[in-house]
CSV table of C-alpha atoms and ligand atoms in Angstrom, one decimal:
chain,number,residue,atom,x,y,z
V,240,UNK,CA,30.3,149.2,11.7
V,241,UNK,CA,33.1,151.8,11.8
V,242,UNK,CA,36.0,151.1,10.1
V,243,UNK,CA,39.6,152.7,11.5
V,244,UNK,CA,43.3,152.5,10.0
V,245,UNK,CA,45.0,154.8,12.7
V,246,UNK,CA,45.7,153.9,16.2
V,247,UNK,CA,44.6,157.4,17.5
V,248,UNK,CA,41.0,156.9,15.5
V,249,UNK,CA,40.2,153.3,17.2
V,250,UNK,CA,41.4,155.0,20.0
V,251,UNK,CA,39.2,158.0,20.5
V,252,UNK,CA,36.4,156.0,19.5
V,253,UNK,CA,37.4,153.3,22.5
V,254,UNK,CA,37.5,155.9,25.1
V,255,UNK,CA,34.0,157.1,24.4
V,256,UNK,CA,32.9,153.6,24.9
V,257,UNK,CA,34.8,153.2,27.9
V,258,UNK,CA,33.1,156.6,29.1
V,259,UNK,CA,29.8,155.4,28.9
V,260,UNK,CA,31.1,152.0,31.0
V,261,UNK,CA,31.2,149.3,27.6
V,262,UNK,CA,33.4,146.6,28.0
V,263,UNK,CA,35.2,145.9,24.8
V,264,UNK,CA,35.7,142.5,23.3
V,265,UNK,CA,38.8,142.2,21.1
V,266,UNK,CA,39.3,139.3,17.8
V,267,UNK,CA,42.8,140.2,16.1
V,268,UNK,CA,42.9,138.2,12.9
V,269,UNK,CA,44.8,138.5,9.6
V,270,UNK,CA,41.4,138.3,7.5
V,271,UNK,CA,40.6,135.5,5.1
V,272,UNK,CA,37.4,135.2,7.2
V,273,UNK,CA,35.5,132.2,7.8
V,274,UNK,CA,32.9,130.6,10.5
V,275,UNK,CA,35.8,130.1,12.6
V,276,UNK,CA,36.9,133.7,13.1
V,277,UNK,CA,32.5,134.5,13.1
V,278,UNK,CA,32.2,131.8,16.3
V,279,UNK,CA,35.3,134.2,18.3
V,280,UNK,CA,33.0,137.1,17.1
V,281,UNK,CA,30.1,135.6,18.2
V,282,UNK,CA,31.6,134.5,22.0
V,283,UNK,CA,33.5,138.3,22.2
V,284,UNK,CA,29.4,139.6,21.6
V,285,UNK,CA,27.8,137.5,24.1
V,286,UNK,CA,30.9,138.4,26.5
V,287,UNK,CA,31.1,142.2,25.7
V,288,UNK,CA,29.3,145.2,25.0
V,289,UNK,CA,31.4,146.0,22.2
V,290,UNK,CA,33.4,144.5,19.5
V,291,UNK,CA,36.8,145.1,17.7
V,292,UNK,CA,38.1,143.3,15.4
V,293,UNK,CA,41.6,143.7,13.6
V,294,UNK,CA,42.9,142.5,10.2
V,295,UNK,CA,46.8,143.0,9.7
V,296,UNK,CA,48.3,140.3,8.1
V,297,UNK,CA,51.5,140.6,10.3
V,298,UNK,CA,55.1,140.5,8.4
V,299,UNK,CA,57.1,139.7,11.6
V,300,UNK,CA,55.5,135.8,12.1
V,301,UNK,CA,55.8,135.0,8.9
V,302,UNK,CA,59.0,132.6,8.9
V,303,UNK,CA,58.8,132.3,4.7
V,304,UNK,CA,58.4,135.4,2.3
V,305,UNK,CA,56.4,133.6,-0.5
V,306,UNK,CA,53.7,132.7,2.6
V,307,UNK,CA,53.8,136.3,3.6
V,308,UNK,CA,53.2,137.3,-0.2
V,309,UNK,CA,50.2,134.0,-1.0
V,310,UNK,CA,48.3,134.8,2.1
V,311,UNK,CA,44.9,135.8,0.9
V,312,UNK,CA,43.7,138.9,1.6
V,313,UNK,CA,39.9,139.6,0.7
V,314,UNK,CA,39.3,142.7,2.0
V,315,UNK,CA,35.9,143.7,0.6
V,316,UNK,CA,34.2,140.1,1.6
V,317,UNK,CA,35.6,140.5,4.9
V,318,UNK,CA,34.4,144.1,5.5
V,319,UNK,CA,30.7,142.9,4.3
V,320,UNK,CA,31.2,139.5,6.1
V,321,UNK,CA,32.0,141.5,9.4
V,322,UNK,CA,29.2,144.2,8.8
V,323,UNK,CA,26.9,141.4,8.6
V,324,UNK,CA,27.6,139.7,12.0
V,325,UNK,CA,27.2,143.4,13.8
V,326,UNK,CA,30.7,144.0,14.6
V,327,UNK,CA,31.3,147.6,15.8
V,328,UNK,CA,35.1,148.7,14.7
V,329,UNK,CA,37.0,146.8,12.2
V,330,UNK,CA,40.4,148.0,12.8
V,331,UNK,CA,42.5,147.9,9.1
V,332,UNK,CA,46.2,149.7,10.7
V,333,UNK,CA,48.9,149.8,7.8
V,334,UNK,CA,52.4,148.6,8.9
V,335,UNK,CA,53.4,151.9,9.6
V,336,UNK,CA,50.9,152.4,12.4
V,337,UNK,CA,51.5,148.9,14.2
V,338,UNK,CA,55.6,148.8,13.5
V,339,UNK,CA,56.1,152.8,13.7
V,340,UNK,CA,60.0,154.0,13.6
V,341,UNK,CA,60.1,154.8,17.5
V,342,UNK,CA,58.4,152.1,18.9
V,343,UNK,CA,59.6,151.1,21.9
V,344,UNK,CA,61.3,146.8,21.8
V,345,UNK,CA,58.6,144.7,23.0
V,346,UNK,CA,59.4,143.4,26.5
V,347,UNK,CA,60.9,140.3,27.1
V,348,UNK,CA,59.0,137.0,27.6
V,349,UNK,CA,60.0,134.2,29.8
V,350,UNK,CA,58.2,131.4,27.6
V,351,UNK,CA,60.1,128.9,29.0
V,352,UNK,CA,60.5,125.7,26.8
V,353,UNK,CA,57.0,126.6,25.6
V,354,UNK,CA,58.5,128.2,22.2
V,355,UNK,CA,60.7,125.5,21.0
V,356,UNK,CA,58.6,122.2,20.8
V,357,UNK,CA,56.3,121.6,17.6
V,358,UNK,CA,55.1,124.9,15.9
V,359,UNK,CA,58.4,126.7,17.3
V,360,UNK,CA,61.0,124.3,16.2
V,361,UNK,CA,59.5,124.1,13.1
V,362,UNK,CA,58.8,127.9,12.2
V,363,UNK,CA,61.7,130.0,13.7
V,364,UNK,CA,61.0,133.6,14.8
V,365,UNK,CA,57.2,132.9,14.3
V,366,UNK,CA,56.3,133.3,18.1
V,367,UNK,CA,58.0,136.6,18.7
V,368,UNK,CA,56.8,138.0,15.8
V,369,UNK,CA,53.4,136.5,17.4
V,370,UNK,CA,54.0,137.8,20.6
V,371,UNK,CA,55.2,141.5,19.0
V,372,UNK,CA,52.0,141.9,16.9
V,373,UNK,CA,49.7,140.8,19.6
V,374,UNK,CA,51.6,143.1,22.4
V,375,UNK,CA,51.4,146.1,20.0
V,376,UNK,CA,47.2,145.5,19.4
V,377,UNK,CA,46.4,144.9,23.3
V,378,UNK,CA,49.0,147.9,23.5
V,379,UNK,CA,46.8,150.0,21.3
V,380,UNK,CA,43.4,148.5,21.6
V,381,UNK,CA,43.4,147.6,25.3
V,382,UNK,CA,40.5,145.5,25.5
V,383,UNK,CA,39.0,143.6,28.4
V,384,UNK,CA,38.9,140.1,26.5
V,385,UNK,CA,40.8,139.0,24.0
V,386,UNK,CA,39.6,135.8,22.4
V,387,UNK,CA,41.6,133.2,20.4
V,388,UNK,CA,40.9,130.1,19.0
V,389,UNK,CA,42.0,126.6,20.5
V,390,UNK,CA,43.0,126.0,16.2
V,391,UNK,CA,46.5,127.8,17.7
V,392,UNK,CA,47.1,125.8,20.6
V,393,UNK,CA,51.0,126.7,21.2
V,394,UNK,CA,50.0,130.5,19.8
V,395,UNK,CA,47.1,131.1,22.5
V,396,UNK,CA,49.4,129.4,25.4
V,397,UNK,CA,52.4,131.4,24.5
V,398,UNK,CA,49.9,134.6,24.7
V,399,UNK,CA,48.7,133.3,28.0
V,400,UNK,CA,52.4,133.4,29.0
V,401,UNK,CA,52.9,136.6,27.5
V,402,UNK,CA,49.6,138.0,29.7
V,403,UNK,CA,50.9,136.1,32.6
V,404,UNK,CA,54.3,138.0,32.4
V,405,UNK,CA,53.2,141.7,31.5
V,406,UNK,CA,51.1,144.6,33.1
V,407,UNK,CA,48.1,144.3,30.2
V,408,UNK,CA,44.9,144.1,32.1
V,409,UNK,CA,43.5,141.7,29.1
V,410,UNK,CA,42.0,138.2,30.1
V,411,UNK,CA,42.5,136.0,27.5
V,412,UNK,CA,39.4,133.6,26.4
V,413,UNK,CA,40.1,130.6,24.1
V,414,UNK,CA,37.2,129.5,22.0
V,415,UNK,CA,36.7,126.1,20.3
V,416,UNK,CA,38.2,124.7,17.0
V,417,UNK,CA,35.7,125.3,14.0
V,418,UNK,CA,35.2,122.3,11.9
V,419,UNK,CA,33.6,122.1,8.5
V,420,UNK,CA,30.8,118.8,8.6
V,421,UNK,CA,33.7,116.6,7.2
V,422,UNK,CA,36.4,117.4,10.2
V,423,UNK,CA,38.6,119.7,8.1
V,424,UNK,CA,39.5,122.6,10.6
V,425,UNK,CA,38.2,125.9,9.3
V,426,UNK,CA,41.3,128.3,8.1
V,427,UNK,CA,42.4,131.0,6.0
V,428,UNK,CA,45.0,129.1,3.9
V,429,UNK,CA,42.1,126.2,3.0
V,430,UNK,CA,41.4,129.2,0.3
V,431,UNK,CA,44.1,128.3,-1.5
V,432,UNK,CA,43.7,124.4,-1.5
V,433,UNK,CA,41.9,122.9,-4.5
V,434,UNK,CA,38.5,120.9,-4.3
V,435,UNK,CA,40.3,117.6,-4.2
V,436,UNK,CA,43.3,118.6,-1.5
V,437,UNK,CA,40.6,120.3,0.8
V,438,UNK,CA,39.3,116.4,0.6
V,439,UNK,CA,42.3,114.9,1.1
V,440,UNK,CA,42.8,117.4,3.7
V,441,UNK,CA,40.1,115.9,6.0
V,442,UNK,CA,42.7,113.3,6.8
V,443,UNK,CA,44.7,115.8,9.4
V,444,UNK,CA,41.3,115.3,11.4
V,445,UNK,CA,40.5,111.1,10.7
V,446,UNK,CA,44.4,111.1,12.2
V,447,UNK,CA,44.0,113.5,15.4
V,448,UNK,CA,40.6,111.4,16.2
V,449,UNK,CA,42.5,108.0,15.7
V,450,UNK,CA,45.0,109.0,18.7
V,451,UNK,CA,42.2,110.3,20.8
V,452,UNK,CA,39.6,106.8,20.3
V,453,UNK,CA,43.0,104.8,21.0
V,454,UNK,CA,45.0,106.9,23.1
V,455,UNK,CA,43.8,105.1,26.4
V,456,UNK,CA,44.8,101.6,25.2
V,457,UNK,CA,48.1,102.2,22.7
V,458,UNK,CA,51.2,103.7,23.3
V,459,UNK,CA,52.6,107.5,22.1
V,460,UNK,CA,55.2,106.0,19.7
V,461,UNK,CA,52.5,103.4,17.6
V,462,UNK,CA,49.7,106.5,18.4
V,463,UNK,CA,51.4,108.9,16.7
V,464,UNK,CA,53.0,106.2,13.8
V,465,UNK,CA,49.6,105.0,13.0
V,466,UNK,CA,48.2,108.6,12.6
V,467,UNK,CA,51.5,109.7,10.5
V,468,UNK,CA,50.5,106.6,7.7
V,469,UNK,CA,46.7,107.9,7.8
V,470,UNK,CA,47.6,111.2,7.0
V,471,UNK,CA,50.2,110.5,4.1
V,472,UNK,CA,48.4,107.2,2.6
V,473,UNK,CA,45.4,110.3,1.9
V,474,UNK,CA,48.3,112.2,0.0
V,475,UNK,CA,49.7,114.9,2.7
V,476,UNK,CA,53.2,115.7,3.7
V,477,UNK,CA,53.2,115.6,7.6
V,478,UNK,CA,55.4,118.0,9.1
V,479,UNK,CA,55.3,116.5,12.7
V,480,UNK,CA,52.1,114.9,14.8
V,481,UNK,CA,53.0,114.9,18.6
V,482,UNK,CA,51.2,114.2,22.0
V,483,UNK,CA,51.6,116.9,24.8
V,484,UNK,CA,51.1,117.9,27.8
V,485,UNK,CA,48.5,120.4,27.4
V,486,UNK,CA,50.1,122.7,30.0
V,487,UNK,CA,54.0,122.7,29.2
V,488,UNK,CA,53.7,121.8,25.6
V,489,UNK,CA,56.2,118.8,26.0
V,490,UNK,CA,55.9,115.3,24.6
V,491,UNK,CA,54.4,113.0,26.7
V,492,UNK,CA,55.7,109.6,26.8
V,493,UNK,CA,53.0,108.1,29.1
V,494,UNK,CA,49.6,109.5,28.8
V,495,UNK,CA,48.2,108.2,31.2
V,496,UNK,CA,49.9,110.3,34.0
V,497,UNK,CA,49.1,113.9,32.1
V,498,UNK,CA,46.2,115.5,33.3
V,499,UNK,CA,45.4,117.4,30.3
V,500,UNK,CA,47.0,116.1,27.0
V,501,UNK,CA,46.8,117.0,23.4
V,502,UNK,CA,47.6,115.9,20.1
V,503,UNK,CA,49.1,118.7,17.9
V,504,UNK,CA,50.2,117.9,13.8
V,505,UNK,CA,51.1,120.6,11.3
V,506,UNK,CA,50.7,118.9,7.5
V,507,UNK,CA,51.6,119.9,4.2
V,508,UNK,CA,49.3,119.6,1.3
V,509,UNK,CA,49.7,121.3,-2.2
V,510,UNK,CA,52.7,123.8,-0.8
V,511,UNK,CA,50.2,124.7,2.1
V,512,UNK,CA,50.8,124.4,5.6
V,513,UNK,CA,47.8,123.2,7.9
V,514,UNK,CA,48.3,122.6,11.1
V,515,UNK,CA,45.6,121.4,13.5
V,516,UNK,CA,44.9,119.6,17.5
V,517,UNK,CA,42.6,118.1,19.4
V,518,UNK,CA,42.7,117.5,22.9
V,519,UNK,CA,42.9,114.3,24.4
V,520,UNK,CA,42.1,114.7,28.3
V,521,UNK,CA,41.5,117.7,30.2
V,522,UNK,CA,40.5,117.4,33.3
V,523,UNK,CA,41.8,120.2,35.3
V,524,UNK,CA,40.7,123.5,34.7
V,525,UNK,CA,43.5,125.9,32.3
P,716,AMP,P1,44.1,134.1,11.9
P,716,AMP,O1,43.3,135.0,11.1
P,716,AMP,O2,44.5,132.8,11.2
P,716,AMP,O3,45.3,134.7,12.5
P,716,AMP,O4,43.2,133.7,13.1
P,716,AMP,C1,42.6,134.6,14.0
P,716,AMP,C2,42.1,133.9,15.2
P,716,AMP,O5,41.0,133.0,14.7
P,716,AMP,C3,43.1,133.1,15.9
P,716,AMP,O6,42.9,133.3,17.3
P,716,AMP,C4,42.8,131.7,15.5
P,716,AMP,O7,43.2,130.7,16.5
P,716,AMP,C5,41.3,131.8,15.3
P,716,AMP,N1,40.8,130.7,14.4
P,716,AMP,C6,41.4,130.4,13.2
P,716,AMP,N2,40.7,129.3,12.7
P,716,AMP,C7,39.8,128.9,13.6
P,716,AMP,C8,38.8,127.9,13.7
P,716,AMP,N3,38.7,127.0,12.7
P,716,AMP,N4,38.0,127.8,14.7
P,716,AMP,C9,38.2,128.7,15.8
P,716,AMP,N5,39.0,129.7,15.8
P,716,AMP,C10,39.9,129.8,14.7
């Protein structure tokens, strides 16, 4: 695996790929590495002939300073853990080389009313600092897939958008929430939660299943109250749990109309935000 901090090394190194006709696979994380971000490794490999994969934890989309500050960075594990799972170029840019002084302003997104339900009335400025981070890699990187997980519904929509709206030549590909055996969605921040809260925690995922084993025979307001009381009788803080359409990202108030719905909560445990979804129906193709 080659590792790169400037833009012009991943660069050169990308061109000679694209000489001899790779297609290149891109995973931008912000390390804290787990099976989740190994299963979008895994896809991008099967998908392309080469993988990059980025870690820059990303000031702009953090909406608190102290989260910013906490958020774990591991940089030796993840360099082995990546080594070990064949990935080609690990991409480690400081701030200066994603945010340099004469950057160009990112261009303007039309996200609609896609940016202020659930995570983007509850974390202001995270999506543009989201969108400005992930424009500036596919800006730099300019891969042929991209791949993020479904465990950022609103995030991988909003890029989606963002692709939609722009002349990037990336096709997005969203890959499958990562689960440990006991439902608990796989993420960086469950590093910081102790042995008891990361069992407590498992209660974000006994709530999101309860709304989909009952979502065809109760309605959105008792749905969504009976999965707020499981998820703070096991000791969490819930933020918000809501039922949208899977498209628009608005509430739903009857779900039997929406072709594809989902059930979105972001939960507080410990000082730690989780946030997690599952989808409900899907039955037309995204
Ligand atoms: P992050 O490092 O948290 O920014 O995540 C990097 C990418 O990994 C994003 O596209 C996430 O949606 C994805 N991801 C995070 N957790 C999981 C998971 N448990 N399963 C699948 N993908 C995930």
């Amino acid at each position: 695996m080659k590792i790169l901090k400037t833009n012009r090394g991943l660069q050169n190194n990308i061109s000679k790929e694209r000489n001899n006709k790779k297609s290149i696979g891109f995973v931008p994380t912000m390390g804290a590495l787990h099976d989740g971000h190994m299963s979008l490794i895994q896809e991008a490999q099967q998908g392309c002939d080469v993988v990059v994969v980025s870690i820059f934890v990303n000031p702009t989309q953090f909406n608190e300073k102290s989260d910013l500050e906490k958020y774990p960075r591991p940089i030796e594990r993840d360099t082995a853990m990546l080594k070990e799972h064949g990935v080609d170029y690990l991409f480690l840019p400081s701030t200066t080389q994603i945010y340099p002084k004469n950057l160009a302003p990112t261009p303007k997104i039309n996200l609609g009313q896609l940016a202020t339900t659930m995570e983007g009335e509850h974390r202001p400025g995270h999506f543009e600092g989201v969108i400005q981070v992930v424009h500036r890699l596919l800006t730099i990187v300019s891969p042929d897939q991209l791949y993020m997980g479904q465990k950022d519904f609103q995030q991988f929509t909003i890029i989606q958008a963002m692709l939609n709206q722009t002349n990037l030549k990336t096709q997005l590909r969203v890959c499958p929430i990562h689960r440990q055996d006991d439902g608990l969605a796989m993420s960086s921040r469950n590093a910081r939660l102790s042995a008891a809260a990361k069992k407590k925690a498992t209660a974000i995922y006994e709530s999101l299943m309860y709304i989909k084993n009952n979502f065809m025979t109760t309605g959105r307001d008792q749905l969504i109250k009976e999965a707020l009381e499981i998820q703070k009788s096991s000791g969490l803080d819930p933020e918000y749990i809501d039922i949208a359409d899977g498209h628009t990202l608005q509430s739903l108030t009857d779900l039997r109309k929406a072709k594809y719905v989902v059930a979105c909560t972001a939960s507080w445990l410990e000082g730690i935000r989780l946030i997690d979804n599952m989808i409900l129906r899907k039955e037309d193709e995204y």
